[in-house]
PDB file of C-alpha atoms in Angstrom:
ATOM      1  CA  UNK A   1      77.148  32.566  42.184  1.00 39.00           C
ATOM      2  CA  UNK A   2      74.711  33.430  39.419  1.00 36.00           C
ATOM      3  CA  UNK A   3      76.980  36.189  38.110  1.00 38.00           C
ATOM      4  CA  UNK A   4      79.930  33.781  38.095  1.00 36.00           C
ATOM      5  CA  UNK A   5      77.902  31.262  36.103  1.00 37.00           C
ATOM      6  CA  UNK A   6      76.834  33.884  33.606  1.00 34.00           C
ATOM      7  CA  UNK A   7      80.381  35.151  33.117  1.00 32.00           C
ATOM      8  CA  UNK A   8      81.441  31.717  31.820  1.00 33.00           C
ATOM      9  CA  UNK A   9      78.862  31.743  29.019  1.00 32.00           C
ATOM     10  CA  UNK A  10      80.578  32.532  25.736  1.00 33.00           C
ATOM     11  CA  UNK A  11      77.488  32.696  23.537  1.00 36.00           C
ATOM     12  CA  UNK A  12      73.843  33.655  24.095  1.00 39.00           C
ATOM     13  CA  UNK A  13      71.676  31.009  25.711  1.00 39.00           C
ATOM     14  CA  UNK A  14      68.512  29.928  23.860  1.00 45.00           C
ATOM     15  CA  UNK A  15      66.550  30.696  26.987  1.00 44.00           C
ATOM     16  CA  UNK A  16      63.290  32.579  27.306  1.00 48.00           C
ATOM     17  CA  UNK A  17      63.357  32.740  31.103  1.00 49.00           C
ATOM     18  CA  UNK A  18      66.022  33.033  33.756  1.00 49.00           C
ATOM     19  CA  UNK A  19      64.613  32.375  37.180  1.00 51.00           C
ATOM     20  CA  UNK A  20      66.220  34.621  39.767  1.00 45.00           C
ATOM     21  CA  UNK A  21      65.861  32.335  42.756  1.00 42.00           C
ATOM     22  CA  UNK A  22      67.439  34.574  45.362  1.00 40.00           C
ATOM     23  CA  UNK A  23      65.154  37.477  44.495  1.00 41.00           C
ATOM     24  CA  UNK A  24      62.142  35.173  44.601  1.00 44.00           C
ATOM     25  CA  UNK A  25      63.186  33.749  47.955  1.00 44.00           C
ATOM     26  CA  UNK A  26      63.669  37.207  49.437  1.00 44.00           C
ATOM     27  CA  UNK A  27      60.269  38.287  48.173  1.00 45.00           C
ATOM     28  CA  UNK A  28      58.538  35.274  49.695  1.00 47.00           C
ATOM     29  CA  UNK A  29      60.396  35.473  53.017  1.00 47.00           C
ATOM     30  CA  UNK A  30      59.738  39.182  53.384  1.00 47.00           C
ATOM     31  CA  UNK A  31      56.061  39.021  52.442  1.00 46.00           C
ATOM     32  CA  UNK A  32      55.491  36.202  54.913  1.00 46.00           C
ATOM     33  CA  UNK A  33      56.876  38.309  57.743  1.00 43.00           C
ATOM     34  CA  UNK A  34      55.228  41.588  56.816  1.00 46.00           C
ATOM     35  CA  UNK A  35      52.908  42.717  59.617  1.00 41.00           C
ATOM     36  CA  UNK A  36      50.456  44.381  57.273  1.00 48.00           C
ATOM     37  CA  UNK A  37      49.156  41.572  55.065  1.00 51.00           C
ATOM     38  CA  UNK A  38      47.930  44.072  52.505  1.00 52.00           C
ATOM     39  CA  UNK A  39      51.270  45.723  51.861  1.00 52.00           C
ATOM     40  CA  UNK A  40      54.786  44.399  51.115  1.00 53.00           C
ATOM     41  CA  UNK A  41      57.659  45.646  53.217  1.00 53.00           C
ATOM     42  CA  UNK A  42      59.650  48.677  51.934  1.00 50.00           C
ATOM     43  CA  UNK A  43      62.849  46.615  51.785  1.00 53.00           C
ATOM     44  CA  UNK A  44      61.291  44.234  49.287  1.00 53.00           C
ATOM     45  CA  UNK A  45      60.173  47.115  47.089  1.00 55.00           C
ATOM     46  CA  UNK A  46      63.824  48.198  46.946  1.00 56.00           C
ATOM     47  CA  UNK A  47      64.952  44.688  45.979  1.00 55.00           C
ATOM     48  CA  UNK A  48      62.417  44.470  43.160  1.00 56.00           C
ATOM     49  CA  UNK A  49      63.217  47.952  41.859  1.00 57.00           C
ATOM     50  CA  UNK A  50      66.927  47.115  41.818  1.00 59.00           C
ATOM     51  CA  UNK A  51      66.486  43.787  40.028  1.00 55.00           C
ATOM     52  CA  UNK A  52      64.022  45.222  37.477  1.00 57.00           C
ATOM     53  CA  UNK A  53      66.975  47.135  36.002  1.00 60.00           C
ATOM     54  CA  UNK A  54      68.558  43.797  35.040  1.00 63.00           C
ATOM     55  CA  UNK A  55      65.592  41.455  34.563  1.00 70.00           C
ATOM     56  CA  UNK A  56      61.863  41.454  34.096  1.00 80.00           C
ATOM     57  CA  UNK A  57      61.030  40.174  37.559  1.00 85.00           C
ATOM     58  CA  UNK A  58      58.171  37.725  37.974  1.00 90.00           C
ATOM     59  CA  UNK A  59      56.808  35.662  40.842  1.00 93.00           C
ATOM     60  CA  UNK A  60      55.211  32.217  40.938  1.00 94.00           C
ATOM     61  CA  UNK A  61      51.925  33.011  42.636  1.00 95.00           C
ATOM     62  CA  UNK A  62      51.639  29.962  44.895  1.00 93.00           C
ATOM     63  CA  UNK A  63      54.950  30.868  46.535  1.00 91.00           C
ATOM     64  CA  UNK A  64      53.043  33.773  48.008  1.00 93.00           C
ATOM     65  CA  UNK A  65      49.761  31.984  48.663  1.00 94.00           C
ATOM     66  CA  UNK A  66      47.309  29.436  47.260  1.00 94.00           C
ATOM     67  CA  UNK A  67      44.749  32.191  47.692  1.00 97.00           C
ATOM     68  CA  UNK A  68      45.158  33.523  44.173  1.00 97.00           C
ATOM     69  CA  UNK A  69      43.509  36.884  44.743  1.00 97.00           C
ATOM     70  CA  UNK A  70      45.636  37.568  47.827  1.00 97.00           C
ATOM     71  CA  UNK A  71      48.821  36.515  46.009  1.00 96.00           C
ATOM     72  CA  UNK A  72      48.066  38.913  43.153  1.00 97.00           C
ATOM     73  CA  UNK A  73      47.391  41.729  45.600  1.00 96.00           C
ATOM     74  CA  UNK A  74      50.787  41.213  47.246  1.00 94.00           C
ATOM     75  CA  UNK A  75      52.579  40.965  43.901  1.00 95.00           C
ATOM     76  CA  UNK A  76      50.903  44.124  42.648  1.00 94.00           C
ATOM     77  CA  UNK A  77      51.958  45.874  45.844  1.00 93.00           C
ATOM     78  CA  UNK A  78      55.558  44.885  45.172  1.00 90.00           C
ATOM     79  CA  UNK A  79      55.484  46.645  41.829  1.00 90.00           C
ATOM     80  CA  UNK A  80      56.084  43.361  39.993  1.00 92.00           C
ATOM     81  CA  UNK A  81      54.272  43.103  36.673  1.00 93.00           C
ATOM     82  CA  UNK A  82      54.755  39.464  35.701  1.00 95.00           C
ATOM     83  CA  UNK A  83      53.527  36.205  37.212  1.00 96.00           C
ATOM     84  CA  UNK A  84      53.949  32.499  36.615  1.00 96.00           C
ATOM     85  CA  UNK A  85      50.988  30.272  37.439  1.00 96.00           C
ATOM     86  CA  UNK A  86      51.760  26.805  38.753  1.00 95.00           C
ATOM     87  CA  UNK A  87      49.034  26.079  41.290  1.00 94.00           C
ATOM     88  CA  UNK A  88      46.180  28.066  42.741  1.00 96.00           C
ATOM     89  CA  UNK A  89      43.200  27.325  44.938  1.00 96.00           C
ATOM     90  CA  UNK A  90      44.988  24.070  45.860  1.00 93.00           C
ATOM     91  CA  UNK A  91      44.866  22.824  42.263  1.00 94.00           C
ATOM     92  CA  UNK A  92      47.630  22.498  39.716  1.00 93.00           C
ATOM     93  CA  UNK A  93      46.976  24.657  36.668  1.00 95.00           C
ATOM     94  CA  UNK A  94      46.493  21.610  34.422  1.00 95.00           C
ATOM     95  CA  UNK A  95      43.421  20.718  36.485  1.00 94.00           C
ATOM     96  CA  UNK A  96      41.694  24.104  36.360  1.00 95.00           C
ATOM     97  CA  UNK A  97      38.332  24.208  34.644  1.00 97.00           C
ATOM     98  CA  UNK A  98      37.761  26.755  31.903  1.00 97.00           C
ATOM     99  CA  UNK A  99      35.475  28.689  34.259  1.00 98.00           C
ATOM    100  CA  UNK A 100      38.164  28.741  36.960  1.00 97.00           C
ATOM    101  CA  UNK A 101      40.793  29.877  34.454  1.00 98.00           C
ATOM    102  CA  UNK A 102      38.494  32.665  33.252  1.00 98.00           C
ATOM    103  CA  UNK A 103      37.892  33.737  36.839  1.00 98.00           C
ATOM    104  CA  UNK A 104      41.651  33.751  37.456  1.00 98.00           C
ATOM    105  CA  UNK A 105      42.306  35.883  34.366  1.00 98.00           C
ATOM    106  CA  UNK A 106      39.774  38.465  35.525  1.00 98.00           C
ATOM    107  CA  UNK A 107      41.686  38.751  38.802  1.00 98.00           C
ATOM    108  CA  UNK A 108      44.959  39.113  36.881  1.00 98.00           C
ATOM    109  CA  UNK A 109      43.465  41.958  34.856  1.00 98.00           C
ATOM    110  CA  UNK A 110      42.120  43.563  38.036  1.00 98.00           C
ATOM    111  CA  UNK A 111      45.675  43.864  39.368  1.00 97.00           C
ATOM    112  CA  UNK A 112      47.177  44.859  35.985  1.00 97.00           C
ATOM    113  CA  UNK A 113      49.505  41.848  35.819  1.00 97.00           C
ATOM    114  CA  UNK A 114      50.718  39.697  32.924  1.00 97.00           C
ATOM    115  CA  UNK A 115      51.275  35.948  32.776  1.00 97.00           C
ATOM    116  CA  UNK A 116      54.822  35.268  31.565  1.00 95.00           C
ATOM    117  CA  UNK A 117      54.188  31.551  31.263  1.00 95.00           C
ATOM    118  CA  UNK A 118      51.971  28.723  32.373  1.00 96.00           C
ATOM    119  CA  UNK A 119      54.217  26.915  34.860  1.00 96.00           C
ATOM    120  CA  UNK A 120      52.843  23.458  34.285  1.00 96.00           C
ATOM    121  CA  UNK A 121      54.496  20.338  35.681  1.00 95.00           C
ATOM    122  CA  UNK A 122      54.083  18.454  32.416  1.00 97.00           C
ATOM    123  CA  UNK A 123      56.521  15.565  31.949  1.00 96.00           C
ATOM    124  CA  UNK A 124      57.871  15.964  35.492  1.00 94.00           C
ATOM    125  CA  UNK A 125      56.007  13.055  37.095  1.00 91.00           C
ATOM    126  CA  UNK A 126      56.177  11.106  33.861  1.00 92.00           C
ATOM    127  CA  UNK A 127      58.361   8.129  32.953  1.00 91.00           C
ATOM    128  CA  UNK A 128      61.014   8.572  30.292  1.00 91.00           C
ATOM    129  CA  UNK A 129      60.324   4.971  29.254  1.00 85.00           C
ATOM    130  CA  UNK A 130      56.934   3.284  29.358  1.00 79.00           C
ATOM    131  CA  UNK A 131      56.346   1.732  32.775  1.00 75.00           C
ATOM    132  CA  UNK A 132      53.450   0.471  34.859  1.00 67.00           C
ATOM    133  CA  UNK A 133      55.188   1.623  38.045  1.00 76.00           C
ATOM    134  CA  UNK A 134      53.556   4.562  39.788  1.00 73.00           C
ATOM    135  CA  UNK A 135      55.914   7.447  40.447  1.00 73.00           C
ATOM    136  CA  UNK A 136      56.267   8.607  44.036  1.00 72.00           C
ATOM    137  CA  UNK A 137      56.040  12.302  44.856  1.00 72.00           C
ATOM    138  CA  UNK A 138      59.318  13.938  45.875  1.00 68.00           C
ATOM    139  CA  UNK A 139      57.550  16.772  47.711  1.00 70.00           C
ATOM    140  CA  UNK A 140      54.097  16.508  49.295  1.00 69.00           C
ATOM    141  CA  UNK A 141      53.733  20.301  49.183  1.00 75.00           C
ATOM    142  CA  UNK A 142      54.499  20.621  45.458  1.00 79.00           C
ATOM    143  CA  UNK A 143      51.373  19.873  43.422  1.00 84.00           C
ATOM    144  CA  UNK A 144      52.133  18.054  40.175  1.00 89.00           C
ATOM    145  CA  UNK A 145      50.393  16.533  37.203  1.00 88.00           C
ATOM    146  CA  UNK A 146      50.509  12.734  37.356  1.00 87.00           C
ATOM    147  CA  UNK A 147      49.775  10.094  34.744  1.00 90.00           C
ATOM    148  CA  UNK A 148      51.449   8.408  31.809  1.00 93.00           C
ATOM    149  CA  UNK A 149      52.859  10.037  28.683  1.00 95.00           C
ATOM    150  CA  UNK A 150      49.493  10.039  26.893  1.00 95.00           C
ATOM    151  CA  UNK A 151      47.833  11.803  29.820  1.00 96.00           C
ATOM    152  CA  UNK A 152      50.578  14.428  29.851  1.00 96.00           C
ATOM    153  CA  UNK A 153      50.093  14.982  26.119  1.00 97.00           C
ATOM    154  CA  UNK A 154      46.357  15.501  26.637  1.00 97.00           C
ATOM    155  CA  UNK A 155      47.163  17.920  29.463  1.00 97.00           C
ATOM    156  CA  UNK A 156      49.530  19.801  27.131  1.00 98.00           C
ATOM    157  CA  UNK A 157      46.729  20.185  24.601  1.00 98.00           C
ATOM    158  CA  UNK A 158      44.543  21.598  27.372  1.00 98.00           C
ATOM    159  CA  UNK A 159      47.279  23.977  28.563  1.00 97.00           C
ATOM    160  CA  UNK A 160      47.519  25.325  25.020  1.00 98.00           C
ATOM    161  CA  UNK A 161      43.835  26.239  25.289  1.00 97.00           C
ATOM    162  CA  UNK A 162      44.540  27.882  28.651  1.00 97.00           C
ATOM    163  CA  UNK A 163      47.210  30.006  26.946  1.00 97.00           C
ATOM    164  CA  UNK A 164      44.432  31.756  25.050  1.00 97.00           C
ATOM    165  CA  UNK A 165      42.664  32.603  28.309  1.00 98.00           C
ATOM    166  CA  UNK A 166      45.834  33.773  30.072  1.00 98.00           C
ATOM    167  CA  UNK A 167      47.181  35.673  27.047  1.00 97.00           C
ATOM    168  CA  UNK A 168      50.549  33.932  26.982  1.00 97.00           C
ATOM    169  CA  UNK A 169      52.324  31.715  24.487  1.00 97.00           C
ATOM    170  CA  UNK A 170      54.711  29.891  26.833  1.00 97.00           C
ATOM    171  CA  UNK A 171      54.302  26.637  28.766  1.00 98.00           C
ATOM    172  CA  UNK A 172      56.888  25.218  31.148  1.00 97.00           C
ATOM    173  CA  UNK A 173      57.746  21.533  30.831  1.00 98.00           C
ATOM    174  CA  UNK A 174      60.313  19.182  32.392  1.00 97.00           C
ATOM    175  CA  UNK A 175      62.758  16.468  31.364  1.00 96.00           C
ATOM    176  CA  UNK A 176      60.986  13.391  32.803  1.00 96.00           C
ATOM    177  CA  UNK A 177      61.241  11.935  36.295  1.00 93.00           C
ATOM    178  CA  UNK A 178      64.644  10.427  36.943  1.00 92.00           C
ATOM    179  CA  UNK A 179      64.489   6.820  38.120  1.00 89.00           C
ATOM    180  CA  UNK A 180      67.926   5.456  37.218  1.00 88.00           C
ATOM    181  CA  UNK A 181      71.364   6.640  36.157  1.00 91.00           C
ATOM    182  CA  UNK A 182      71.967   6.985  32.430  1.00 93.00           C
ATOM    183  CA  UNK A 183      74.914   8.471  30.590  1.00 95.00           C
ATOM    184  CA  UNK A 184      74.417  11.927  29.098  1.00 95.00           C
ATOM    185  CA  UNK A 185      74.343  10.771  25.477  1.00 96.00           C
ATOM    186  CA  UNK A 186      71.595   8.263  26.245  1.00 96.00           C
ATOM    187  CA  UNK A 187      69.603  10.858  28.179  1.00 96.00           C
ATOM    188  CA  UNK A 188      69.786  13.383  25.350  1.00 97.00           C
ATOM    189  CA  UNK A 189      68.740  10.808  22.754  1.00 97.00           C
ATOM    190  CA  UNK A 190      65.817   9.471  24.785  1.00 97.00           C
ATOM    191  CA  UNK A 191      64.516  12.864  25.915  1.00 98.00           C
ATOM    192  CA  UNK A 192      64.617  14.178  22.341  1.00 98.00           C
ATOM    193  CA  UNK A 193      62.543  11.203  21.214  1.00 97.00           C
ATOM    194  CA  UNK A 194      59.977  11.833  23.953  1.00 97.00           C
ATOM    195  CA  UNK A 195      59.804  15.545  23.196  1.00 98.00           C
ATOM    196  CA  UNK A 196      59.199  15.060  19.490  1.00 97.00           C
ATOM    197  CA  UNK A 197      55.400  15.038  19.822  1.00 98.00           C
ATOM    198  CA  UNK A 198      55.198  17.985  22.252  1.00 98.00           C
ATOM    199  CA  UNK A 199      57.481  20.094  20.054  1.00 98.00           C
ATOM    200  CA  UNK A 200      55.515  19.245  16.892  1.00 98.00           C
ATOM    201  CA  UNK A 201      52.323  20.277  18.691  1.00 98.00           C
ATOM    202  CA  UNK A 202      53.966  23.510  19.846  1.00 98.00           C
ATOM    203  CA  UNK A 203      55.116  24.304  16.316  1.00 98.00           C
ATOM    204  CA  UNK A 204      51.637  23.639  14.955  1.00 98.00           C
ATOM    205  CA  UNK A 205      49.909  25.878  17.508  1.00 98.00           C
ATOM    206  CA  UNK A 206      52.534  28.633  17.820  1.00 97.00           C
ATOM    207  CA  UNK A 207      53.274  27.887  21.467  1.00 97.00           C
ATOM    208  CA  UNK A 208      56.770  27.973  22.974  1.00 98.00           C
ATOM    209  CA  UNK A 209      57.664  25.176  25.378  1.00 98.00           C
ATOM    210  CA  UNK A 210      60.218  26.195  27.979  1.00 97.00           C
ATOM    211  CA  UNK A 211      62.206  23.278  29.359  1.00 97.00           C
ATOM    212  CA  UNK A 212      63.270  23.715  32.982  1.00 96.00           C
ATOM    213  CA  UNK A 213      66.283  21.977  34.475  1.00 96.00           C
ATOM    214  CA  UNK A 214      65.335  20.098  37.645  1.00 94.00           C
ATOM    215  CA  UNK A 215      67.329  17.741  39.919  1.00 94.00           C
ATOM    216  CA  UNK A 216      64.407  15.294  40.013  1.00 93.00           C
ATOM    217  CA  UNK A 217      64.521  14.818  36.246  1.00 95.00           C
ATOM    218  CA  UNK A 218      67.059  13.542  33.732  1.00 96.00           C
ATOM    219  CA  UNK A 219      67.862  17.153  32.857  1.00 96.00           C
ATOM    220  CA  UNK A 220      69.209  18.536  36.114  1.00 94.00           C
ATOM    221  CA  UNK A 221      71.925  20.795  34.760  1.00 94.00           C
ATOM    222  CA  UNK A 222      71.658  23.762  32.467  1.00 93.00           C
ATOM    223  CA  UNK A 223      74.318  22.341  30.144  1.00 94.00           C
ATOM    224  CA  UNK A 224      72.470  19.055  29.568  1.00 95.00           C
ATOM    225  CA  UNK A 225      69.197  20.905  29.101  1.00 96.00           C
ATOM    226  CA  UNK A 226      70.905  23.078  26.514  1.00 96.00           C
ATOM    227  CA  UNK A 227      72.187  20.034  24.632  1.00 97.00           C
ATOM    228  CA  UNK A 228      68.623  18.811  24.217  1.00 97.00           C
ATOM    229  CA  UNK A 229      67.395  22.242  23.096  1.00 97.00           C
ATOM    230  CA  UNK A 230      70.260  22.665  20.617  1.00 97.00           C
ATOM    231  CA  UNK A 231      69.766  19.215  19.086  1.00 97.00           C
ATOM    232  CA  UNK A 232      65.991  19.574  18.799  1.00 97.00           C
ATOM    233  CA  UNK A 233      66.708  22.890  17.035  1.00 97.00           C
ATOM    234  CA  UNK A 234      63.195  24.293  17.115  1.00 97.00           C
ATOM    235  CA  UNK A 235      62.234  27.906  17.743  1.00 97.00           C
ATOM    236  CA  UNK A 236      59.329  26.514  19.764  1.00 97.00           C
ATOM    237  CA  UNK A 237      61.554  24.887  22.394  1.00 97.00           C
ATOM    238  CA  UNK A 238      63.460  27.214  24.712  1.00 96.00           C
ATOM    239  CA  UNK A 239      64.922  26.844  28.187  1.00 95.00           C
ATOM    240  CA  UNK A 240      64.155  27.955  31.696  1.00 92.00           C
ATOM    241  CA  UNK A 241      67.401  27.919  33.657  1.00 90.00           C
ATOM    242  CA  UNK A 242      66.910  27.631  37.398  1.00 88.00           C
ATOM    243  CA  UNK A 243      70.369  28.127  38.966  1.00 86.00           C
ATOM    244  CA  UNK A 244      69.090  26.856  42.306  1.00 86.00           C
ATOM    245  CA  UNK A 245      68.027  23.589  40.684  1.00 88.00           C
ATOM    246  CA  UNK A 246      71.362  23.348  38.898  1.00 87.00           C
ATOM    247  CA  UNK A 247      73.180  23.765  42.204  1.00 85.00           C
ATOM    248  CA  UNK A 248      71.150  20.940  43.762  1.00 83.00           C
ATOM    249  CA  UNK A 249      71.813  18.541  40.859  1.00 79.00           C
TER     250      UNK A 249
END
């Protein structure tokens, strides 16, 4: 289905990351069933080697394990060179201390891996419009950053500091928690307004924000996410297209 979607694209997407969900799922499923916990199965090594010819394959570490060191060991054994960090040691990355982040980076260097992006959950559990209502989690197993817009902006500033530790210049963000139906034009207008401050901060600090489509946000589809990116028209705002999320929207 991914190849069919790509064949319909007539011009290059302004995307910095394409998440290959099926490869990721196969990696996770296979590593969970491998008898030797220290080594990935041979079949998964073949999958990764095949996909590396088309993409730079990366894995979100917590989809292997919350034990960060163990997850890195498995990923290194797969021959994968890139990781995304969302949560580790049962904490979302926005809540890591500087000491914890430094410790994590030393482990990353130990296994000769690179951080492709900080997979934050900024602006996921965040209202598009100011509201006193507390947002309910859509998945108890998916750790997210909570709080209002101001708290998410402070967390973004902190994630920019973490980029220096993790030697990356990319931070994943989302298109605000969806609470009611709005037409596409209204969504695009309102999301652009809300992203003005984050994008200005990214431009000032040289960070690239990568906006992921997600069915729990106002930007569920790749096409609507692209509209926002095109209209913002900043080199510091790119996209992360998750075809699995698009399918669920």
